[in-house]
Short mmCIF file of C-alpha atoms in Angstrom, two decimals:
data_model
loop_
_atom_site.label_atom_id
_atom_site.label_comp_id
_atom_site.label_asym_id
_atom_site.label_seq_id
_atom_site.Cartn_x
_atom_site.Cartn_y
_atom_site.Cartn_z
CA MET A 188 20.33 59.30 113.44
CA HIS A 189 18.96 60.53 116.43
CA SER A 190 15.19 59.68 115.49
CA PHE A 191 13.92 59.44 119.32
CA TYR A 192 14.30 63.38 119.50
CA LYS A 193 13.13 63.98 115.88
CA LEU A 194 10.10 62.52 117.67
CA VAL A 195 9.75 64.00 120.41
CA LEU A 196 10.40 67.44 118.29
CA ALA A 197 7.66 66.40 115.13
CA THR A 198 5.30 65.71 118.16
CA THR A 199 5.48 68.56 120.74
CA THR A 200 6.19 71.55 118.64
CA LEU A 201 3.73 73.65 116.53
CA VAL A 202 6.70 74.30 113.34
CA GLY A 203 6.09 77.07 111.00
CA ALA A 204 6.91 80.81 109.84
CA HIS A 205 5.62 82.95 112.72
CA SER A 206 5.30 86.51 111.29
CA PRO A 207 6.37 89.36 113.41
CA ARG A 208 3.75 91.45 114.66
CA ARG A 209 4.65 95.18 116.15
CA HIS A 210 2.28 95.32 118.85
CA PHE A 211 1.99 91.95 120.56
CA ARG A 212 -1.66 91.61 122.82
CA PRO A 213 -1.24 91.33 126.43
CA ILE A 214 -1.16 87.21 127.17
CA ASN A 215 -3.14 85.97 129.42
CA THR A 216 -1.74 86.22 133.11
CA SER A 217 -4.47 84.63 135.00
CA THR A 218 -3.02 81.77 137.63
CA ASP A 219 -4.40 78.65 135.38
CA LYS A 220 -2.64 79.86 132.37
CA VAL A 221 -1.29 76.77 130.51
CA TYR A 222 1.31 77.17 128.32
CA THR A 223 2.18 75.47 125.52
CA ILE A 224 5.19 74.57 123.23
CA GLN A 225 5.30 76.92 120.32
CA ASP A 226 8.88 76.54 119.21
CA LEU A 227 11.65 73.40 120.81
CA TYR A 228 14.99 73.24 119.76
CA VAL A 229 16.57 70.01 121.13
CA GLY A 230 18.79 67.31 119.35
CA ASP A 231 19.44 66.64 116.18
CA GLY A 232 17.24 69.21 114.35
CA PHE A 233 18.31 72.05 116.99
CA PHE A 234 20.59 73.87 114.46
CA ASP A 235 17.89 73.77 112.08
CA ASP A 236 15.96 77.02 112.58
CA TRP A 237 19.36 79.31 113.51
CA ASP A 238 21.16 81.22 111.47
CA PHE A 239 24.86 81.65 112.07
CA TYR A 240 26.21 85.00 112.30
CA THR A 241 29.82 85.68 111.02
CA GLY A 242 30.07 89.38 110.98
CA SER A 243 32.45 91.32 112.98
CA ASP A 244 31.67 91.16 116.71
CA PRO A 245 29.31 94.67 118.12
CA THR A 246 31.21 94.24 121.41
CA GLY A 247 34.66 94.53 119.83
CA GLY A 248 35.61 90.92 121.17
CA ASN A 249 38.77 88.89 119.94
CA VAL A 250 36.56 86.50 117.98
CA ILE A 251 35.99 85.36 114.47
CA TYR A 252 32.37 83.94 114.39
CA GLN A 253 31.81 80.74 112.23
CA ASN A 254 29.41 80.02 109.78
CA LYS A 255 27.26 76.69 110.30
CA SER A 256 29.95 74.80 108.02
CA ALA A 257 32.77 75.50 109.35
CA ALA A 258 31.79 75.90 113.21
CA GLN A 259 30.66 72.28 112.94
CA SER A 260 33.90 71.09 110.64
CA LYS A 261 36.08 72.52 113.45
CA GLY A 262 33.93 71.04 116.52
CA LEU A 263 32.76 74.16 117.59
CA ALA A 264 28.42 73.35 116.79
CA TYR A 265 27.53 69.96 117.01
CA VAL A 266 25.14 67.44 118.69
CA ASN A 267 26.37 65.09 121.38
CA ASP A 268 25.43 61.48 120.15
CA SER A 269 24.92 60.18 123.70
CA ASP A 270 22.48 62.41 124.75
CA TYR A 271 21.21 64.82 121.98
CA SER A 272 22.35 67.69 123.97
CA THR A 273 23.82 70.71 121.50
CA VAL A 274 27.46 71.93 121.96
CA LEU A 275 28.15 75.61 121.26
CA ALA A 276 32.08 76.21 121.97
CA VAL A 277 35.36 78.62 121.72
CA ASP A 278 38.19 77.15 119.88
CA SER A 279 40.57 75.58 122.36
CA THR A 280 43.03 74.48 119.79
CA SER A 281 44.83 76.34 117.95
CA THR A 282 47.76 78.73 118.53
CA VAL A 283 46.32 82.74 118.22
CA ALA A 284 49.05 85.20 119.01
CA ALA A 285 48.67 87.63 121.95
CA GLY A 286 45.44 90.37 121.03
CA GLY A 287 44.40 88.34 117.76
CA ASP A 288 41.28 86.63 117.62
CA ARG A 289 39.71 83.22 118.33
CA ASP A 290 37.18 81.11 116.73
CA SER A 291 33.70 81.18 118.18
CA VAL A 292 29.71 80.82 117.89
CA ARG A 293 26.82 82.77 118.07
CA ILE A 294 23.84 81.78 116.57
CA THR A 295 20.48 83.76 116.25
CA SER A 296 17.32 82.23 116.19
CA GLN A 297 14.97 83.04 112.47
CA ASN A 298 12.02 83.00 114.32
CA SER A 299 11.22 86.20 116.13
CA TYR A 300 8.52 86.80 119.01
CA ASN A 301 6.50 88.98 121.00
CA GLY A 302 6.06 87.86 124.36
CA GLY A 303 5.71 84.41 126.16
CA LEU A 304 7.93 82.03 128.39
CA PHE A 305 11.23 81.11 127.26
CA VAL A 306 13.48 78.79 128.91
CA MET A 307 17.21 77.32 128.30
CA ASP A 308 18.26 74.38 130.11
CA ALA A 309 21.99 74.08 130.06
CA SER A 310 23.98 71.15 131.75
CA LYS A 311 27.63 73.97 131.08
CA MET A 312 28.29 77.48 130.00
CA PRO A 313 31.21 78.95 129.25
CA VAL A 314 33.46 79.64 131.91
CA GLY A 315 37.02 81.36 132.35
CA CYS A 316 39.04 84.55 132.03
CA SER A 317 38.48 86.29 128.91
CA THR A 318 34.98 84.84 128.22
CA TRP A 319 31.40 86.66 127.86
CA PRO A 320 28.59 83.72 127.23
CA SER A 321 25.36 85.15 126.85
CA PHE A 322 22.01 84.19 126.44
CA TRP A 323 19.56 87.05 124.85
CA THR A 324 17.01 88.53 122.67
CA VAL A 325 17.25 91.29 120.60
CA GLY A 326 15.09 93.36 118.32
CA PRO A 327 15.17 95.46 115.04
CA ASN A 328 17.11 98.79 114.90
CA TRP A 329 19.01 98.75 118.17
CA PRO A 330 17.90 100.15 120.80
CA TYR A 331 14.85 101.01 120.09
CA GLY A 332 13.34 97.39 119.58
CA GLY A 333 15.01 96.80 122.77
CA GLU A 334 17.48 93.59 124.50
CA ILE A 335 16.91 91.29 127.01
CA ASP A 336 19.46 89.71 128.42
CA ILE A 337 18.55 86.54 129.90
CA VAL A 338 21.79 85.02 130.76
CA GLU A 339 24.75 87.48 130.90
CA GLY A 340 28.33 87.14 132.71
CA ILE A 341 32.12 87.93 132.25
CA ASN A 342 35.37 86.82 133.41
CA ASP A 343 35.12 85.05 137.01
CA GLN A 344 31.97 86.45 137.19
CA ALA A 345 30.49 83.88 140.62
CA LYS A 346 26.18 85.25 139.54
CA ASN A 347 24.16 85.72 136.54
CA GLN A 348 23.77 89.28 135.63
CA MET A 349 19.84 89.84 133.60
CA THR A 350 19.62 93.18 132.19
CA LEU A 351 16.92 94.94 130.00
CA HIS A 352 18.23 97.56 126.89
CA SER A 353 15.77 100.22 125.66
CA GLY A 354 15.75 102.83 123.16
CA THR A 355 14.57 106.67 125.09
CA ASN A 356 11.12 106.52 122.93
CA HIS A 357 9.34 105.04 125.75
CA THR A 358 9.61 104.94 129.60
CA CYS A 359 11.67 101.46 130.85
CA THR A 360 13.03 101.87 134.07
CA ILE A 361 13.48 99.65 137.31
CA ASP A 362 10.13 99.86 140.08
CA THR A 363 12.64 99.72 142.74
CA ASP A 364 9.53 100.60 145.09
CA ASP A 365 9.02 96.72 143.87
CA SER A 366 12.12 95.15 145.15
CA ASP A 367 9.84 92.56 147.21
CA GLU A 368 8.45 91.37 143.75
CA PHE A 369 12.17 89.93 143.00
CA THR A 370 15.21 88.12 145.14
CA GLY A 371 18.05 89.90 143.31
CA SER A 372 19.87 92.98 143.65
CA VAL A 373 19.73 96.18 141.53
CA LEU A 374 22.72 97.16 140.32
CA SER A 375 21.15 100.04 138.10
CA SER A 376 17.66 101.04 137.32
CA ASN A 377 17.98 103.08 134.49
CA CYS A 378 17.09 101.10 131.55
CA TYR A 379 17.70 103.76 128.17
CA SER A 380 20.50 102.02 126.81
CA THR A 381 22.29 106.02 125.19
CA GLU A 382 22.05 107.44 128.68
CA THR A 383 23.84 104.41 130.42
CA SER A 384 27.09 104.02 127.97
CA ASP A 385 24.74 100.88 126.42
CA SER A 386 24.76 99.26 130.00
CA GLY A 387 20.80 99.20 130.59
CA CYS A 388 18.92 98.41 133.81
CA SER A 389 20.79 95.09 135.72
CA ILE A 390 19.77 92.74 138.58
CA MET A 391 22.36 90.07 139.74
CA ASP A 392 21.09 87.02 141.06
CA ASN A 393 21.80 86.11 144.38
CA SER A 394 22.16 82.56 143.30
CA SER A 395 26.15 81.39 143.45
CA THR A 396 24.88 78.97 141.22
CA SER A 397 23.18 80.94 138.96
CA PHE A 398 26.54 81.49 136.84
CA ALA A 399 30.33 79.82 135.54
CA TYR A 400 31.49 77.30 138.18
CA GLY A 401 28.73 77.85 140.37
CA PHE A 402 26.03 76.45 137.77
CA ASN A 403 28.57 74.26 136.04
CA ASP A 404 29.21 72.28 139.13
CA ALA A 405 25.52 72.17 140.12
CA GLY A 406 24.96 70.01 137.26
CA GLY A 407 23.31 73.08 135.51
CA GLY A 408 19.71 74.25 135.46
CA VAL A 409 17.55 75.90 133.58
CA PHE A 410 17.04 79.72 132.93
CA ALA A 411 13.47 80.66 132.16
CA LEU A 412 11.98 84.74 131.23
CA LEU A 413 8.60 85.78 131.43
CA TRP A 414 7.25 88.34 128.84
CA ASP A 415 4.11 89.73 129.96
CA ASN A 416 3.48 93.01 127.98
CA SER A 417 0.27 93.63 130.89
CA THR A 418 2.53 92.97 133.84
CA GLY A 419 6.33 92.97 132.95
CA MET A 420 9.17 90.73 132.26
CA SER A 421 10.59 87.98 134.87
CA MET A 422 13.04 86.04 135.05
CA TRP A 423 14.05 82.80 136.96
CA HIS A 424 16.92 80.25 137.56
CA PHE A 425 16.71 76.74 138.95
CA ALA A 426 19.71 74.87 139.58
CA ARG A 427 19.00 71.30 138.34
CA ALA A 428 17.96 69.96 141.62
CA ASP A 429 15.86 72.67 142.26
CA ILE A 430 14.26 72.98 138.50
CA PRO A 431 9.92 72.64 139.10
CA ASP A 432 8.39 69.53 137.84
CA ASP A 433 5.93 71.07 135.73
CA LEU A 434 8.33 72.76 133.86
CA THR A 435 10.04 69.06 133.61
CA ALA A 436 6.67 67.92 132.20
CA GLN A 437 6.26 70.59 129.70
CA VAL A 438 3.56 71.91 131.34
CA PRO A 439 4.91 75.39 132.87
CA THR A 440 2.85 76.81 135.50
CA PRO A 441 4.65 80.26 136.26
CA SER A 442 2.88 81.11 138.73
CA THR A 443 3.98 78.33 141.40
CA TRP A 444 7.79 79.07 140.64
CA GLY A 445 7.95 81.74 143.52
CA THR A 446 9.17 85.09 143.63
CA PRO A 447 11.38 85.40 139.66
CA SER A 448 14.80 86.59 140.96
CA GLY A 449 14.42 89.78 138.61
CA PHE A 450 11.40 91.28 137.60
CA TRP A 451 10.63 94.50 135.43
CA SER A 452 7.44 96.14 136.02
CA ALA A 453 5.09 97.39 133.40
CA LYS A 454 4.11 100.10 135.68
CA THR A 455 7.83 101.68 135.20
CA CYS A 456 8.35 100.45 131.74
CA ASP A 457 6.42 100.27 128.45
CA ILE A 458 6.85 96.47 127.68
CA THR A 459 4.75 96.54 124.44
CA ASP A 460 6.79 99.60 122.73
CA ASN A 461 10.15 98.98 124.53
CA PHE A 462 10.44 95.41 123.34
CA TYR A 463 9.11 93.31 120.15
CA ASP A 464 10.17 91.29 117.34
CA GLN A 465 12.69 90.03 119.41
CA GLN A 466 14.76 87.20 117.73
CA MET A 467 17.02 84.76 120.78
CA VAL A 468 21.17 84.67 120.52
CA ILE A 469 23.62 82.59 122.21
CA ASP A 470 27.07 83.11 121.71
CA THR A 471 30.27 83.26 123.65
CA THR A 472 32.63 86.10 123.23
CA ILE A 473 36.22 87.15 124.40
CA CYS A 474 37.39 89.83 126.00
CA GLY A 475 35.43 92.89 123.75
CA ASN A 476 34.46 96.26 125.67
CA TRP A 477 33.20 94.90 129.03
CA ALA A 478 34.88 91.70 129.61
CA GLY A 479 38.04 93.01 128.56
CA GLY A 480 39.76 96.45 129.87
CA ASP A 481 38.64 97.64 133.32
CA ALA A 482 36.70 94.71 134.06
CA TYR A 483 39.15 92.42 133.25
CA SER A 484 42.12 94.06 135.70
CA LYS A 485 39.02 93.83 138.45
CA SER A 486 38.31 90.83 138.06
CA GLY A 487 41.18 88.60 139.49
CA CYS A 488 42.22 87.09 136.14
CA SER A 489 46.10 87.42 135.58
CA GLY A 490 48.20 89.67 132.80
CA LYS A 491 45.79 91.38 130.38
CA CYS A 492 42.66 90.10 128.80
CA THR A 493 44.00 89.96 125.15
CA ASP A 494 47.22 88.20 126.60
CA MET A 495 45.04 84.84 127.42
CA VAL A 496 43.44 85.01 124.10
CA ALA A 497 46.88 82.96 123.59
CA ASN A 498 46.24 80.88 126.05
CA ALA A 499 44.10 77.75 124.48
CA THR A 500 43.84 75.45 127.20
CA ASN A 501 41.96 79.08 129.16
CA TYR A 502 38.95 78.15 126.76
CA VAL A 503 38.66 74.02 127.30
CA ASP A 504 35.58 74.70 129.16
CA ALA A 505 34.38 77.85 127.28
CA LYS A 506 31.48 75.83 125.83
CA TRP A 507 27.81 75.65 126.04
CA VAL A 508 26.08 72.58 126.19
CA ILE A 509 22.58 73.14 125.94
CA ASN A 510 19.93 70.41 126.35
CA TYR A 511 17.21 71.95 125.13
CA VAL A 512 15.59 75.72 124.47
CA ALA A 513 11.67 75.98 124.04
CA VAL A 514 9.90 79.00 123.63
CA TYR A 515 5.96 78.97 124.85
CA GLN A 516 2.76 80.55 124.46
#
């Protein structure tokens, strides 16, 4: 089944174990840099190289993360037969008491990375009051191995929030003097998690199609992270109609993409020492220590966040529909 996508995966990826390296050498940053796919997660084989997390939610969310077998049998993790897209969903059919926990999915890539170009193409992302979807990477011994939030937001938030979290052993702040190097708006410039109540340093995308309903109404799009240890972290969002041709052709040239939505300069953040051995994570939690509490009451959503958990119909559209995830080197 899905033999076409198995063929694509076999012929365009370099599959195999990748040995983690504590210090990655800076990647080539010349304008003619040619990126090639190292890992392509797509179609029938999407779940082969991801682990399903089943522990308690570290953010205190009202979810029960399912293992692979349970998630697939409950229809929370599957590949569409029609277009080979991958769906990761929150349960929207079960009866759950107010303040209870609803089934959801969190997956982590088996491979870890120390740089490169990371791309997610999705046609839909989870939406709705109480939801907290994210596509991110995380290193060992959090926060000292670092965390990179590529896609994240809560409740009815309209724009994507991009964030770096670091430990305090090495310098990491947003270079606000380089504000012309990105189009987003700085929310906080200190990346040290322990000094910012774990909020890190964030940049809000200014595009109304970068998150939630606006993203879905635009037919989805692409999120990209260029992690270059010598220059910094750059993040872009492209609505479906604006995806660069070179990215569609799997020969991406980020130097031609224009100013990124977010940029964290290596001049003010020690990228190599703060971010290493990162694994990708895709998940959707509910409420928790950000989407719940004060943030929920200020969001315009009705009632209490924990009461919303009982409303199964609220989660009908709380799902990722992912066309592919790719890592280029």
